[in-house]
mmCIF file of C-alpha atoms in Angstrom:
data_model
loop_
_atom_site.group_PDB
_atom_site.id
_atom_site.type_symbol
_atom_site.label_atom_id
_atom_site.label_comp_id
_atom_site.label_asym_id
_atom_site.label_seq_id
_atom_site.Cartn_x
_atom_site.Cartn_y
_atom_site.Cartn_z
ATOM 1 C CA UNK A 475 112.260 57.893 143.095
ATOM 2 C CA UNK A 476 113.430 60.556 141.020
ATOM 3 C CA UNK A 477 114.657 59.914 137.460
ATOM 4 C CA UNK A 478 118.388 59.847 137.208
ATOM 5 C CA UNK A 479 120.339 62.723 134.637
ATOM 6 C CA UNK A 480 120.492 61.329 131.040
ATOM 7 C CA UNK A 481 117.847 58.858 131.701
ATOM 8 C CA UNK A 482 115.072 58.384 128.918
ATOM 9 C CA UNK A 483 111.759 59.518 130.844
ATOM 10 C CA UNK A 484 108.846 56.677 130.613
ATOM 11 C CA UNK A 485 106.553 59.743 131.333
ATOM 12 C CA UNK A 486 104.492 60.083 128.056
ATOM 13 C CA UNK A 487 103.566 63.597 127.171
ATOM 14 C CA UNK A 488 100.085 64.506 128.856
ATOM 15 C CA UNK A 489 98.881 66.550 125.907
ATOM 16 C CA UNK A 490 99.749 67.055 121.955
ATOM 17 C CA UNK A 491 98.139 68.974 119.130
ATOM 18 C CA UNK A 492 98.422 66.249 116.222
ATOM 19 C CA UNK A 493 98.245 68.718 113.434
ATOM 20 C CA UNK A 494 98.567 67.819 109.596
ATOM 21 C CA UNK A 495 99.215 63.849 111.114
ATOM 22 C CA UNK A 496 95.158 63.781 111.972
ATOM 23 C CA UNK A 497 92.082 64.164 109.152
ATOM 24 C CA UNK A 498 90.651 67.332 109.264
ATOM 25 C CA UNK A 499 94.256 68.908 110.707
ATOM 26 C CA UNK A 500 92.640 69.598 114.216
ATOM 27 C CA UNK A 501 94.063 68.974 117.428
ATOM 28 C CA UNK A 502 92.961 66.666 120.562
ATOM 29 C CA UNK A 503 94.613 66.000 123.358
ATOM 30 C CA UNK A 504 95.747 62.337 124.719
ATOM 31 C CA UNK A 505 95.828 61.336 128.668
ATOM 32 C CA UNK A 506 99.262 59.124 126.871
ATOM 33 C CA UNK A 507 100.521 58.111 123.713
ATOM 34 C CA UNK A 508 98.345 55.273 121.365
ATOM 35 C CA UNK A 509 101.557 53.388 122.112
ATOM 36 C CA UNK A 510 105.140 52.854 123.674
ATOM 37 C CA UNK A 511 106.865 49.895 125.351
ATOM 38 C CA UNK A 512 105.420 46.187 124.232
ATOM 39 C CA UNK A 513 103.461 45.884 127.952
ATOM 40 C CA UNK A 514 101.275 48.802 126.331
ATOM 41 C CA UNK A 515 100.448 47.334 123.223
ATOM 42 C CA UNK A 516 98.139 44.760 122.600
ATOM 43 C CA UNK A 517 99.785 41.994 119.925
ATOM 44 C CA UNK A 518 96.403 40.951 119.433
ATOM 45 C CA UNK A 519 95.492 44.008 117.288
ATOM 46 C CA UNK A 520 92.269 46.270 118.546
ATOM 47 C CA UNK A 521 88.890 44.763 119.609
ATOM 48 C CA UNK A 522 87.179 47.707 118.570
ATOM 49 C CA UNK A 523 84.466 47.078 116.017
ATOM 50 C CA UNK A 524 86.491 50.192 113.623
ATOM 51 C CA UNK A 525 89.432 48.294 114.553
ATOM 52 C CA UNK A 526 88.174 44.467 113.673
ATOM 53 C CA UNK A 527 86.847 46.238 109.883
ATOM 54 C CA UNK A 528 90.459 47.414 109.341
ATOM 55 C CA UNK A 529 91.898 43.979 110.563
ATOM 56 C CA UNK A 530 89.794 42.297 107.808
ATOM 57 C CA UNK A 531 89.734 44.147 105.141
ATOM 58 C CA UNK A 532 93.871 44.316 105.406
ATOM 59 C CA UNK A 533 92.987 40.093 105.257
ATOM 60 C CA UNK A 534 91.366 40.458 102.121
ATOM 61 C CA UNK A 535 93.884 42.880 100.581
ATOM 62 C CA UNK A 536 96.632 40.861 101.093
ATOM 63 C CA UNK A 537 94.657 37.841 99.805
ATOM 64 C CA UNK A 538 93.350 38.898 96.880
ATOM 65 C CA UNK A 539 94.503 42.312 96.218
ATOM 66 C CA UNK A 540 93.357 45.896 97.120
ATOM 67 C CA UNK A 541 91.091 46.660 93.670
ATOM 68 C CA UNK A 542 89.784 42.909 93.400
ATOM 69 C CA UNK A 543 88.138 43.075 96.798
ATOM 70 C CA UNK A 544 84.641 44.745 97.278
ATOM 71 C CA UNK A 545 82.732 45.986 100.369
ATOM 72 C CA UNK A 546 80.192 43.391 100.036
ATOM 73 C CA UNK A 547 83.158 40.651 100.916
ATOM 74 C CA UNK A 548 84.426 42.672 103.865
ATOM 75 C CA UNK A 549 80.974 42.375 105.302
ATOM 76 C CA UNK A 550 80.597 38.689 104.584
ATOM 77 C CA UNK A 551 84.293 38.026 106.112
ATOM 78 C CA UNK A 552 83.138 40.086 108.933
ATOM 79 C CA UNK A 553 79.548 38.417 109.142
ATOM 80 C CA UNK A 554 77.509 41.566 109.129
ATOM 81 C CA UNK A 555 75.395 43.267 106.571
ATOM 82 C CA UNK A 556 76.810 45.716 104.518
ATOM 83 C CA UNK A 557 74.469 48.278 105.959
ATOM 84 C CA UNK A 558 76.552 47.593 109.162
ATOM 85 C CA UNK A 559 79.792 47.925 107.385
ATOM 86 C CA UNK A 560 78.221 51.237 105.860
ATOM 87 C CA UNK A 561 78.155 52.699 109.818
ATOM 88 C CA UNK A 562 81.611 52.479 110.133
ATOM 89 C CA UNK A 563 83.062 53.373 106.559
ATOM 90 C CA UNK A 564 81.239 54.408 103.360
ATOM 91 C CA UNK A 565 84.257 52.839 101.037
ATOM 92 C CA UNK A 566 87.743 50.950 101.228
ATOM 93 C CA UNK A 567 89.289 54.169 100.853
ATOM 94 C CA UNK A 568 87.899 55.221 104.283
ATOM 95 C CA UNK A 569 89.049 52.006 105.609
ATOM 96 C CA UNK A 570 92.814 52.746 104.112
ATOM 97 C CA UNK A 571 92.900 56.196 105.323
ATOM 98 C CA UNK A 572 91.742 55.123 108.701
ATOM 99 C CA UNK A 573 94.373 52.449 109.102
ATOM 100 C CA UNK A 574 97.121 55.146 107.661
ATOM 101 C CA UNK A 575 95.966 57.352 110.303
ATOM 102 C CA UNK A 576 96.140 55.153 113.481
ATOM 103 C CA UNK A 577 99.735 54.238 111.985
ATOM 104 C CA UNK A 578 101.146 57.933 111.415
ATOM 105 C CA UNK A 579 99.155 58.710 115.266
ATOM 106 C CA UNK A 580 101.452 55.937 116.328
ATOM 107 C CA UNK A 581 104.602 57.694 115.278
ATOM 108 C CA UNK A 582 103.966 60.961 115.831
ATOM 109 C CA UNK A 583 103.330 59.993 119.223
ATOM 110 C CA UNK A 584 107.280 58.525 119.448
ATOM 111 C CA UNK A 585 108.555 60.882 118.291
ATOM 112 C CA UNK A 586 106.738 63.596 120.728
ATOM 113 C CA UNK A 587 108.470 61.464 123.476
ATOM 114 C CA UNK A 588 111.633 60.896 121.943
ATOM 115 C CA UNK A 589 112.486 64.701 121.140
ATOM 116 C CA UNK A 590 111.533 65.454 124.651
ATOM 117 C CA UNK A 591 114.591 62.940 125.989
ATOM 118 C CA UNK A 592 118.250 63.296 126.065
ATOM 119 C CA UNK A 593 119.942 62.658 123.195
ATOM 120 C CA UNK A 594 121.832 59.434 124.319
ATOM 121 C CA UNK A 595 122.272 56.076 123.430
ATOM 122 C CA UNK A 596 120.290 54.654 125.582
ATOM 123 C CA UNK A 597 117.246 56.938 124.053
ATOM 124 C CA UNK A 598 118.318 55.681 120.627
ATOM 125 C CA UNK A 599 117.656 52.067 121.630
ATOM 126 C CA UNK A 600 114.750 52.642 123.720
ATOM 127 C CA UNK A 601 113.104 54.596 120.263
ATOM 128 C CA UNK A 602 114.086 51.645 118.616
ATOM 129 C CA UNK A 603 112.401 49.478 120.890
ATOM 130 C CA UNK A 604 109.006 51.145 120.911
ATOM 131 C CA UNK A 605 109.254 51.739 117.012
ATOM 132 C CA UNK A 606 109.593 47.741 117.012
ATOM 133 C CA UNK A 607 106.738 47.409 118.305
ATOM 134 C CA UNK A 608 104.587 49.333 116.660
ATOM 135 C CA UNK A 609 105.809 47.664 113.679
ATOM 136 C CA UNK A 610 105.089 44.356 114.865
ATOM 137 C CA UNK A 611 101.450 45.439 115.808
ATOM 138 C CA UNK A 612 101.021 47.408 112.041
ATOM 139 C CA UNK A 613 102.442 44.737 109.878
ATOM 140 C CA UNK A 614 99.329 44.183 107.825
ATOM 141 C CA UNK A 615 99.362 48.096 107.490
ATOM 142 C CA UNK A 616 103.440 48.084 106.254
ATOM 143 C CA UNK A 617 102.299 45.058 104.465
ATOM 144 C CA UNK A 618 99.661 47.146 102.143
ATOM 145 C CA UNK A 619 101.689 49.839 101.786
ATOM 146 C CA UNK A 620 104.302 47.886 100.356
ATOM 147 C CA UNK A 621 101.789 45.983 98.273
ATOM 148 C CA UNK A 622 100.000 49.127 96.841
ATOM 149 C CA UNK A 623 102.309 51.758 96.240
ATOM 150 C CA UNK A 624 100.889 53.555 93.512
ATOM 151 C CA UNK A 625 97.592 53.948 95.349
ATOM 152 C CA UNK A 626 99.334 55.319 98.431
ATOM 153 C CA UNK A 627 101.275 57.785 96.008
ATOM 154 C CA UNK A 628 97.733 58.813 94.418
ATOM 155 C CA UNK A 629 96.529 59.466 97.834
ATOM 156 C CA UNK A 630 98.805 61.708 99.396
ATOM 157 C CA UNK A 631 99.145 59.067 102.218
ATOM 158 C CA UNK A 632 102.646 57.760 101.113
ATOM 159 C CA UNK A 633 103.841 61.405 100.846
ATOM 160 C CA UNK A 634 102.469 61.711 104.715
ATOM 161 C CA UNK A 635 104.078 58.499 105.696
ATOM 162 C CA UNK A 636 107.756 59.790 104.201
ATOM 163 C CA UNK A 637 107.152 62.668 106.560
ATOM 164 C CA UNK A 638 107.239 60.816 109.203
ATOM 165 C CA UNK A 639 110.278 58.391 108.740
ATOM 166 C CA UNK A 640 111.788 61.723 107.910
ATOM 167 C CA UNK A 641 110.585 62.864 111.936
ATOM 168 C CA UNK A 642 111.662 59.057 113.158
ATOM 169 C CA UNK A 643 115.130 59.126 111.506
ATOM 170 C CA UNK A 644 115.666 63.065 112.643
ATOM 171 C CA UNK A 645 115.359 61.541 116.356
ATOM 172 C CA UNK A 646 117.692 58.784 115.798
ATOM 173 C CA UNK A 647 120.088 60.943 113.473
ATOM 174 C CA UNK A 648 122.848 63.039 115.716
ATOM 175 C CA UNK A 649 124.941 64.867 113.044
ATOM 176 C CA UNK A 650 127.896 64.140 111.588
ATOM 177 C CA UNK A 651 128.580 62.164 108.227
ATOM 178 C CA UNK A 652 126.461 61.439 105.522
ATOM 179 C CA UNK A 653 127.302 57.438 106.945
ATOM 180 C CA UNK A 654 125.792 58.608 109.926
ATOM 181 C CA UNK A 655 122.849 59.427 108.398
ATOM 182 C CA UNK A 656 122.795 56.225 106.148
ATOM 183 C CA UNK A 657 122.710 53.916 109.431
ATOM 184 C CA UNK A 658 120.067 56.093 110.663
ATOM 185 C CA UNK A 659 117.688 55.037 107.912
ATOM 186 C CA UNK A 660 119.136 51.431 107.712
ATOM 187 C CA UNK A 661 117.767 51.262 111.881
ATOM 188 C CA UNK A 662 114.770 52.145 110.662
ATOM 189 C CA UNK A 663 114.626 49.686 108.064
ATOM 190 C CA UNK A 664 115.774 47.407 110.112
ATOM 191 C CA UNK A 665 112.702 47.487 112.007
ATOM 192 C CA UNK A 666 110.282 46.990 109.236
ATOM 193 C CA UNK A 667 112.385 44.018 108.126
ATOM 194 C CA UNK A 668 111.440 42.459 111.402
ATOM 195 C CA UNK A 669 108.074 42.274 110.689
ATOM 196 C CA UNK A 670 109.013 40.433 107.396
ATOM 197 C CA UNK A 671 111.183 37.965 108.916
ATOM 198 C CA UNK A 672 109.308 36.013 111.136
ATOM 199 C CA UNK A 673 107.363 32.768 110.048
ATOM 200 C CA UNK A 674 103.916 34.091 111.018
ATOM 201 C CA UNK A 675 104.333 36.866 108.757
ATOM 202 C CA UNK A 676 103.252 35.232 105.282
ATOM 203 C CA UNK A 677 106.120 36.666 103.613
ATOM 204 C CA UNK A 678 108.214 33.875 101.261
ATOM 205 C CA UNK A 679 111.899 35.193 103.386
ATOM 206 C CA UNK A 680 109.884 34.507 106.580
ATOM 207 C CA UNK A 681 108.654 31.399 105.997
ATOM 208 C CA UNK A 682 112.503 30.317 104.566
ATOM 209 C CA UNK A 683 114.078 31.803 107.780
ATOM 210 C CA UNK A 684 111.562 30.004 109.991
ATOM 211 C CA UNK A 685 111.776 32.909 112.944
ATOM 212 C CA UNK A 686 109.415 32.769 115.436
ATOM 213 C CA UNK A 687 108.294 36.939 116.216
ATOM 214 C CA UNK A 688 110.056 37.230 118.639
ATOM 215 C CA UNK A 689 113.211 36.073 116.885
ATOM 216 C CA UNK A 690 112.898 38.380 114.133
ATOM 217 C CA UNK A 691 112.413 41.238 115.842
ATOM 218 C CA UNK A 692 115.222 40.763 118.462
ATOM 219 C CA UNK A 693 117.374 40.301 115.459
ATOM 220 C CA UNK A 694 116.391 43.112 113.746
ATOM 221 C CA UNK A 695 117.275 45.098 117.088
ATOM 222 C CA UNK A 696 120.563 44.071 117.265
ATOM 223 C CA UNK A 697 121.000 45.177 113.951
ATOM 224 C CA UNK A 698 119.475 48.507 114.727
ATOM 225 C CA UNK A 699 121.423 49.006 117.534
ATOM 226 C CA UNK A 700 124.794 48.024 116.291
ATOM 227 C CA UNK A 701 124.048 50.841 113.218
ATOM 228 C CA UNK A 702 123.277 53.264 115.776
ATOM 229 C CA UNK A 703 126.455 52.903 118.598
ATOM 230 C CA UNK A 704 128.838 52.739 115.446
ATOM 231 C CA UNK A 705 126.967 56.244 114.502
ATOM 232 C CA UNK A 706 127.820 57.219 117.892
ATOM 233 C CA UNK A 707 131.831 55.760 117.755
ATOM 234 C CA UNK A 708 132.264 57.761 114.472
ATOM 235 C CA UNK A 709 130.720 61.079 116.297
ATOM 236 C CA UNK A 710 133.199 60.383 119.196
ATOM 237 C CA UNK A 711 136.160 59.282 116.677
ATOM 238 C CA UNK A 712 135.507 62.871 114.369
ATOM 239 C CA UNK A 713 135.077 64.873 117.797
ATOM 240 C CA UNK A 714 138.804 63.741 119.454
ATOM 241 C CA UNK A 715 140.571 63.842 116.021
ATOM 242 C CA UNK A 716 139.333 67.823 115.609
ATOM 243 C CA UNK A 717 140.273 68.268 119.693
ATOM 244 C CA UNK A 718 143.845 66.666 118.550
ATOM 245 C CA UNK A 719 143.897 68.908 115.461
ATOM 246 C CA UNK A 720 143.082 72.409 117.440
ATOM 247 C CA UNK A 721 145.117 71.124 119.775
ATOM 248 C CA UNK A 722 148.254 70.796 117.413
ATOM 249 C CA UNK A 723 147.525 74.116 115.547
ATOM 250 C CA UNK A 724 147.865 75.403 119.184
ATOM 251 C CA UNK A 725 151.544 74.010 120.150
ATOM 252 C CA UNK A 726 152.428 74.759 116.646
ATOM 253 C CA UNK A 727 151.467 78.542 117.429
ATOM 254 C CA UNK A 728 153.641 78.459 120.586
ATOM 255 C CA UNK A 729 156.894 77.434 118.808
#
């Protein structure tokens, strides 16, 4: 059936160069994006061996910090040598920049689809949507950057990551106020709050609120999307007072 004007397009795009977003700043190409809607992500994290390393070793950072955990206990968590763990990455650092990079693949690939969709609500939400679940999927990975700051500054990997909310919040952003913009970034926080909320997350306001994940993140949704329409109600407000305003300057003219 053919897509409708206006609609947001579930097509993903069938090829991208990934740029600066990718180590080594080459390009590859993707049959479809590493995620979108929730059917296409896996809550259960990767299975991947890479994957399961990452998964454990963002365990041990949250338990007992990034600097107080060795290689030697990732390997014991994971119950493999550490010649094993030596196959896959040569230090935590390669783990971190690993995880950073699946994270900022993630979002580069939304926002590939989202600038190639109307700008509408209904794309706003639907960005929204997908962002949520990424987020839900990479909360150990928005957990350690929150936890380690400094060492994401002294990588270069927080600068990255700004880059990107700065691509996420241009999609969501559609002129007008500086207000506007404000609620743009408050969705997007929105979204990472979500991942905060719920019970299972291990974070003291989760565990208070008692949110299952589903809970939190339709919550934080609704949140998201009322920021976003009332964007779109000022933008419509500010466009018929100016039509009103040209429109007086023009019978005042004509007297």
């Amino acid at each position: 059936m053919p897509q409708r004007p206006n609609e947001p397009s579930d097509q993903p795009r069938r090829a991208r160069s990934t740029g600066s977003g990718r180590a080594g700043g080459g390009s590859e190409s993707r049959a479809e994006p590493r995620t979108g809607r929730s059917e296409n992500v896996s809550a259960g994290g990767r299975s991947d061996t890479r994957g399961r390393i990452q998964e454990v070793a963002l365990e041990l950072f949250a338990e007992q910090g990034y600097d107080s955990t060795s290689l030697r206990e990732i390997a014991d968590r994971l119950g493999v040598t550490k010649a094993a763990l030596y196959y896959h990455f040569r230090s935590k650092e390669e783990i971190v920049v690993a995880t950073v990079e699946d994270f900022l693949a993630d979002i580069d690939d939304l926002v590939a689809w989202a600038e190639e969709q109307p700008r509408t609500t209904r794309t706003r939400h639907e960005v929204l949507r997908r962002y949520s679940d990424i987020v839900r999927v990479r909360f150990p990975s928005m957990r350690f950057f929150q936890q380690n700051p400094a060492g994401m500054h002294k990588s270069g990997l927080g600068e990255r990551f700004q880059e990107r909310m700065g691509a996420l919040h241009g999609v969501l952003y559609d002129g007008g106020p500086p207000q506007n913009r404000i609620r743009a970034l408050l969705a997007v926080v929105s979204m990472h709050m979500a991942a905060a909320l719920s019970r299972d997350s291990g974070m003291p306001l989760g565990a208070g609120l008692g949110l299952s994940v589903e809970e939190a993140n339709q919550a934080a949704l609704d949140v998201a999307f009322g920021l976003v329409d009332a964007e779109n109600a000022e933008n419509a407000e500010n466009a018929e007072n100016a039509g009103e305003g040209q429109a007086g300057r023009r019978r005042g003219m004509a007297t």
